[in-house]
Coordinates of C-alpha atoms in Angstrom, one line a residue:
X281 CA 0.0 0.0 0.0
X282 CA 1.4 3.4 -1.0
X283 CA 1.1 6.6 1.1
X284 CA -1.6 7.8 -1.3
X285 CA -3.6 4.6 -1.0
X286 CA -3.2 4.7 2.8
X287 CA -4.4 8.3 3.0
X288 CA -7.5 7.2 1.1
X289 CA -7.9 4.3 3.5
X290 CA -7.7 6.7 6.5
X291 CA -10.3 9.0 4.9
X292 CA -12.6 6.0 4.3
X293 CA -12.3 5.1 8.0
X294 CA -13.2 8.6 9.0
X295 CA -16.2 8.5 6.6
X296 CA -17.4 5.2 8.0
X297 CA -17.2 6.6 11.6
X298 CA -19.1 9.7 10.6
X299 CA -21.8 7.7 8.7
X300 CA -22.2 5.4 11.7
X301 CA -22.8 8.4 13.9
X302 CA -19.7 7.7 16.0
X303 CA -18.2 11.0 15.1
X304 CA -19.9 14.3 14.3
X305 CA -17.3 16.2 12.2
X306 CA -16.7 17.1 8.6
X307 CA -14.6 14.6 6.7
X308 CA -11.3 16.3 5.7
X309 CA -10.3 16.4 2.0
X310 CA -7.0 14.9 2.7
X311 CA -5.3 12.8 5.5
X312 CA -1.6 13.3 5.9
X313 CA 0.4 10.1 6.4
X314 CA 4.2 9.9 6.9
X315 CA 6.7 7.6 8.6
X316 CA 6.3 7.9 12.3
X317 CA 8.4 10.3 14.3
X318 CA 10.3 9.7 17.5
X319 CA 8.2 7.5 19.9
X320 CA 6.1 6.2 17.0
X321 CA 5.9 2.7 15.7
X322 CA 4.7 0.8 12.6
X323 CA 5.1 2.0 9.0
X324 CA 3.2 5.2 8.9
X325 CA 1.5 7.7 11.2
X326 CA -1.3 10.1 10.8
X327 CA -2.6 13.0 12.9
X328 CA -6.1 12.9 11.6
X329 CA -7.5 12.2 15.1
X330 CA -6.0 15.5 16.3
X331 CA -7.5 17.3 13.3
X332 CA -10.9 16.0 14.1
X333 CA -10.9 16.4 17.9
X334 CA -12.0 20.0 18.0
X335 CA -14.8 19.8 15.4
X336 CA -16.0 16.5 16.9
X337 CA -15.9 18.0 20.5
X338 CA -14.0 15.0 21.8
X339 CA -10.5 14.3 23.1
X340 CA -8.0 13.3 20.4
X341 CA -7.3 9.9 22.1
X342 CA -11.1 9.1 22.0
X343 CA -11.3 10.0 18.3
X344 CA -8.2 7.9 17.7
X345 CA -9.8 4.9 19.4
X346 CA -12.9 5.3 17.2
X347 CA -10.9 5.5 14.0
X348 CA -8.7 2.6 15.0
X349 CA -11.6 0.2 15.0
X350 CA -12.4 1.2 11.4
X351 CA -8.8 1.1 10.3
X352 CA -7.7 -2.2 11.9
X353 CA -9.8 -4.3 9.4
X354 CA -8.8 -2.4 6.3
X355 CA -7.1 -4.5 3.6
X356 CA -3.3 -4.3 3.8
X357 CA -3.4 -3.1 7.5
X358 CA -2.0 -5.5 10.1
X359 CA -2.0 -3.2 13.1
X360 CA -3.0 0.2 14.4
X361 CA -1.5 1.7 17.6
X362 CA -2.2 5.0 19.3
X363 CA 0.8 7.0 20.6
X364 CA 1.3 10.4 22.1
X365 CA -1.7 12.8 22.2
X366 CA -3.6 10.8 19.6
X367 CA -1.4 9.8 16.7
X368 CA -2.5 6.7 14.8
X369 CA 0.5 4.5 14.0
X370 CA -0.3 2.0 11.2
X371 CA 1.5 -1.2 10.4
X372 CA 1.1 -2.6 6.9
X373 CA 1.5 -6.1 5.6
X374 CA 4.7 -7.2 4.0
X375 CA 6.2 -5.9 0.7
X376 CA 9.2 -4.0 1.9
X377 CA 8.3 -0.9 -0.1
X378 CA 7.4 -2.8 -3.2
X379 CA 4.1 -0.9 -3.8
X380 CA 5.7 2.4 -2.9
X381 CA 8.5 1.9 -5.4
X382 CA 6.0 0.9 -8.1
X383 CA 3.9 4.0 -7.4
X384 CA 6.9 6.3 -7.7
X385 CA 8.1 4.8 -11.0
X386 CA 4.5 5.0 -12.3
X387 CA 4.1 8.7 -11.3
X388 CA 7.6 9.8 -12.3
X389 CA 8.4 13.4 -11.4
X390 CA 4.8 14.0 -10.3
X391 CA 5.1 11.6 -7.4
X392 CA 3.8 13.6 -4.4
X393 CA 1.6 15.8 -6.5
X394 CA -2.1 16.0 -5.8
X395 CA -4.4 14.5 -8.5
X396 CA -6.9 17.4 -8.8
X397 CA -6.8 21.2 -8.3
X398 CA -7.9 22.2 -4.8
X399 CA -9.4 25.5 -5.8
X400 CA -7.0 27.3 -3.5
X401 CA -5.9 30.7 -4.9
X402 CA -2.6 32.1 -3.8
X403 CA -1.0 35.5 -4.5
X404 CA 2.8 35.5 -3.8
X405 CA 4.0 39.2 -3.6
X406 CA 7.6 39.9 -2.9
X407 CA 10.0 42.9 -2.7
X408 CA 12.6 43.6 -5.4
X409 CA 15.2 41.4 -3.8
X410 CA 16.9 38.3 -5.3
X411 CA 16.3 35.8 -2.5
X412 CA 12.6 36.8 -2.2
X413 CA 12.3 36.4 -6.0
X414 CA 13.8 33.0 -6.1
X415 CA 11.8 31.9 -3.0
X416 CA 8.5 33.1 -4.5
X417 CA 9.2 31.2 -7.7
X418 CA 10.1 27.9 -5.9
X419 CA 7.0 28.3 -3.6
X420 CA 4.8 28.8 -6.7
X421 CA 6.0 25.5 -8.1
X422 CA 5.5 23.6 -4.8
X423 CA 2.1 25.1 -4.3
X424 CA 1.0 24.2 -7.8
X425 CA 2.2 20.6 -7.2
X426 CA -0.4 20.6 -4.3
X427 CA -3.2 21.8 -6.5
X428 CA -3.2 25.5 -5.9
X429 CA -3.6 28.2 -8.5
X430 CA -0.7 30.6 -7.9
X431 CA 0.2 34.1 -9.2
X432 CA 3.6 35.7 -8.4
X433 CA 4.3 39.5 -8.4
X434 CA 7.1 41.8 -7.5
X435 CA 7.0 45.3 -6.1
X436 CA 9.1 46.5 -8.9
X437 CA 10.6 45.2 -12.1
X438 CA 13.1 42.4 -11.3
X439 CA 16.8 42.8 -12.2
X440 CA 17.2 41.3 -15.7
X441 CA 20.3 39.4 -14.4
X442 CA 18.0 37.3 -12.1
X443 CA 16.2 36.0 -15.2
X444 CA 19.3 35.5 -17.3
X445 CA 21.4 33.7 -14.6
X446 CA 18.9 32.4 -12.0
X447 CA 15.9 31.7 -14.3
X448 CA 13.7 34.0 -12.2
X449 CA 10.3 35.0 -13.6
X450 CA 7.3 36.7 -12.2
X451 CA 3.7 37.0 -13.4
X452 CA 3.5 40.7 -12.8
X453 CA 5.5 43.6 -11.4
X454 CA 5.2 47.3 -10.6
X455 CA 2.0 49.1 -9.6
X456 CA -0.6 46.4 -9.0
X457 CA -3.9 46.5 -11.0
X458 CA -5.8 45.1 -8.0
X459 CA -8.2 47.6 -6.3
X460 CA -6.3 47.2 -3.1
X461 CA -2.5 47.3 -3.0
X462 CA -1.0 43.9 -2.6
X463 CA 0.7 43.0 0.7
X464 CA 4.2 41.6 0.6
X465 CA 3.9 38.0 1.9
X466 CA 7.2 36.6 0.8
X467 CA 10.0 38.3 2.6
X468 CA 12.9 36.0 3.6
X469 CA 16.1 37.4 5.2
X470 CA 17.8 39.1 2.2
X471 CA 20.9 37.8 0.6
X472 CA 23.9 39.6 1.9
X473 CA 25.6 39.7 -1.5
X474 CA 25.0 39.0 -5.1
X475 CA 24.6 35.2 -5.6
X476 CA 24.7 35.2 -9.4
X477 CA 28.5 34.6 -9.6
X478 CA 27.7 31.1 -8.2
X479 CA 25.7 30.2 -11.3
X480 CA 22.1 29.2 -11.4
X481 CA 22.1 25.9 -9.5
X482 CA 24.5 26.7 -6.7
X483 CA 22.9 30.2 -6.2
X484 CA 19.4 28.9 -6.0
X485 CA 20.5 26.2 -3.5
X486 CA 22.3 28.8 -1.4
X487 CA 19.1 30.9 -1.3
X488 CA 16.6 28.1 -0.8
X489 CA 18.3 25.6 1.5
X490 CA 18.4 27.8 4.7
X491 CA 15.1 28.5 6.4
X492 CA 13.7 31.9 5.4
X493 CA 14.6 33.5 8.8
X494 CA 18.2 32.4 8.5
X495 CA 20.9 34.4 6.6
X496 CA 22.0 32.6 3.5
X497 CA 25.7 31.8 2.9
X498 CA 26.8 33.1 -0.5
X499 CA 30.1 31.3 -0.7
X500 CA 32.0 29.1 -3.2
X501 CA 31.5 26.2 -0.8
X502 CA 28.3 25.5 -2.8
X503 CA 30.4 24.8 -5.8
X504 CA 32.9 22.2 -4.4
X505 CA 32.4 18.6 -5.3
X506 CA 32.8 17.0 -1.9
X507 CA 30.6 15.4 0.7
X508 CA 30.6 18.5 2.9
X509 CA 28.5 20.2 0.2
X510 CA 24.8 19.2 0.6
X511 CA 23.9 20.2 -3.0
X512 CA 26.7 18.0 -4.3
X513 CA 25.5 15.1 -2.3
X514 CA 22.0 15.4 -3.7
X515 CA 23.1 15.8 -7.3
X516 CA 25.7 13.1 -6.9
X517 CA 23.2 10.7 -5.5
X518 CA 20.9 11.3 -8.5
X519 CA 23.7 10.8 -10.9
X520 CA 24.6 7.5 -9.1
X521 CA 21.0 6.2 -9.6
X522 CA 21.4 6.9 -13.3
X523 CA 24.8 5.2 -13.4
X524 CA 23.4 2.1 -11.6
X525 CA 20.7 1.8 -14.3
X526 CA 23.3 2.0 -17.1
X527 CA 25.6 -0.5 -15.4
X528 CA 22.8 -2.9 -14.8
X529 CA 21.8 -2.7 -18.4
X530 CA 25.4 -3.6 -19.3
X531 CA 25.1 -6.6 -17.1
X532 CA 21.9 -7.7 -18.8
X533 CA 19.2 -6.9 -16.2
X534 CA 16.6 -4.2 -15.5
X535 CA 14.7 -3.2 -12.4
X536 CA 11.6 -4.8 -11.0
X537 CA 9.9 -3.5 -7.7
X538 CA 10.2 -6.1 -5.0
X539 CA 11.0 -6.7 -1.3
X540 CA 13.8 -4.3 -0.3
X541 CA 13.7 -4.6 3.5
X542 CA 16.9 -4.5 5.6
X543 CA 19.4 -1.7 5.3
X544 CA 17.2 0.1 2.8
X545 CA 14.6 1.0 5.5
X546 CA 15.8 4.6 5.8
X547 CA 15.6 5.2 2.0
X548 CA 12.1 3.6 1.9
X549 CA 11.0 5.9 4.7
X550 CA 12.5 9.0 3.0
X551 CA 10.7 8.2 -0.2
X552 CA 7.4 7.5 1.6
X553 CA 7.7 10.9 3.4
X554 CA 8.1 12.9 0.1
X555 CA 4.4 13.6 -0.4
X556 CA 4.0 14.8 3.2
X557 CA 7.1 17.0 2.8
X558 CA 5.7 18.6 -0.3
X559 CA 2.4 19.3 1.4
X560 CA 4.2 20.7 4.5
X561 CA 6.4 22.9 2.4
X562 CA 3.4 24.3 0.6
X563 CA 1.4 24.8 3.8
X564 CA 4.2 26.6 5.7
X565 CA 5.6 28.4 2.6
X566 CA 8.9 26.8 3.3
X567 CA 10.9 25.5 0.3
X568 CA 13.8 24.8 2.7
X569 CA 11.9 21.8 4.0
X570 CA 12.0 20.2 0.6
X571 CA 15.7 21.0 0.2
X572 CA 16.6 19.4 3.5
X573 CA 14.5 16.4 2.7
X574 CA 16.4 15.9 -0.6
X575 CA 19.6 15.8 1.4
X576 CA 18.1 13.1 3.7
X577 CA 17.0 11.1 0.7
X578 CA 20.3 11.5 -1.0
X579 CA 22.2 10.3 2.1
X580 CA 20.0 7.3 2.5
X581 CA 20.5 6.5 -1.2
X582 CA 24.3 6.8 -1.0
X583 CA 24.3 4.5 2.0
X584 CA 22.8 1.6 0.0
X585 CA 24.2 2.1 -3.5
X586 CA 26.9 -0.6 -3.0
X587 CA 24.2 -3.3 -2.6
X588 CA 22.4 -2.7 -5.9
X589 CA 24.7 -4.4 -8.4
X590 CA 26.0 -8.0 -8.3
X591 CA 29.6 -8.3 -7.0
X592 CA 32.3 -10.5 -8.6
X593 CA 30.8 -13.6 -10.2
X594 CA 27.5 -13.1 -8.5
X595 CA 24.5 -13.4 -10.9
X596 CA 21.7 -10.8 -11.0
X597 CA 18.8 -11.9 -8.8
X598 CA 15.3 -10.7 -7.9
X599 CA 16.9 -8.9 -4.9
X600 CA 19.2 -6.9 -7.2
X601 CA 16.3 -6.0 -9.5
X602 CA 14.3 -4.8 -6.5
X603 CA 17.2 -2.7 -5.2
X604 CA 17.7 -1.2 -8.6
X605 CA 14.1 -0.3 -8.8
X606 CA 14.4 1.4 -5.3
X607 CA 17.5 3.3 -6.6
X608 CA 15.6 4.4 -9.7
X609 CA 12.7 5.6 -7.5
X610 CA 15.2 7.6 -5.4
X611 CA 16.6 9.2 -8.5
X612 CA 13.0 10.1 -9.6
X613 CA 12.3 11.8 -6.3
X614 CA 15.6 13.6 -6.2
X615 CA 15.2 14.9 -9.8
X616 CA 11.6 15.9 -9.2
X617 CA 12.5 17.7 -6.0
X618 CA 15.4 19.6 -7.6
X619 CA 13.2 20.6 -10.5
X620 CA 10.6 22.2 -8.1
X621 CA 13.5 24.2 -6.7
X622 CA 14.6 25.2 -10.2
X623 CA 17.8 23.2 -10.0
X624 CA 19.2 20.9 -12.6
X625 CA 19.7 17.1 -11.9
X626 CA 22.5 16.0 -14.2
X627 CA 22.8 12.3 -15.2
X628 CA 26.6 12.5 -15.1
X629 CA 28.6 14.2 -12.4

């Protein structure tokens, strides 16, 4: 069961509880599921009981107990536990990420995107400052991935260099045509110096990786090809996934989603969390959350890359094909995430 399928399963459980009169609350449009945090258990966790507690007029733990009874017998669910103030922790039947990997490879770069427009209208208005312009553009892409209709605007005409070097674009600038002047709502801490000498990819990473309230470091460290550079690790991990596919083809085998349990758990968890990260980044207007998650995914990928291909005289097996599929899924997520940030994902590095 993929995160998207599990989210729908959770919503069906809520709907059944409401239809049975056990809960009096509106059924939410979406239920967020993600790998459990510290103190959690199982494969995924959801905070839907906490969401429903106030409108239902009941304590979160009580709501969680009601929903647990409807979730426990769902197909593919082997256990439901309640932790903390009312988190539902869900354990799925076997598969070791097989369904997740298949879903990512099916969706491609749109993995984590919502299926339909939500109807949300968002105006992103920013000052004439390079970090604000880059942030607004990345936010627009992330919000659109979550079904929002987004328009970007700047207080004044952007510097032409931002478009030429950084690929920055806005939908409108200058005096607004709206009857009420637009309020600036994208205002990260400004860049202390011109980032354009770093080039498009490194400059955008330098501006987007730190949280909006932190000062960005505009230094050549973002250009070095070593493991201390997070951008290099992300792009290198993506390039490695492509190289593994090429090397596997040379050995005469291709990928096939399968059981990848074991030391791949961290990577499976990172891939499963990607839709939740996109939704959170959109909700909090925080592209840095996506950037940091890409680093987590890349590190998990690099930790298992040595297990993908057969060693020595070893023949390709179902396990190798499953690990290759997992690596290809990781490459898909890394490339898609970088694209949302406006950064290239090279196949050779």
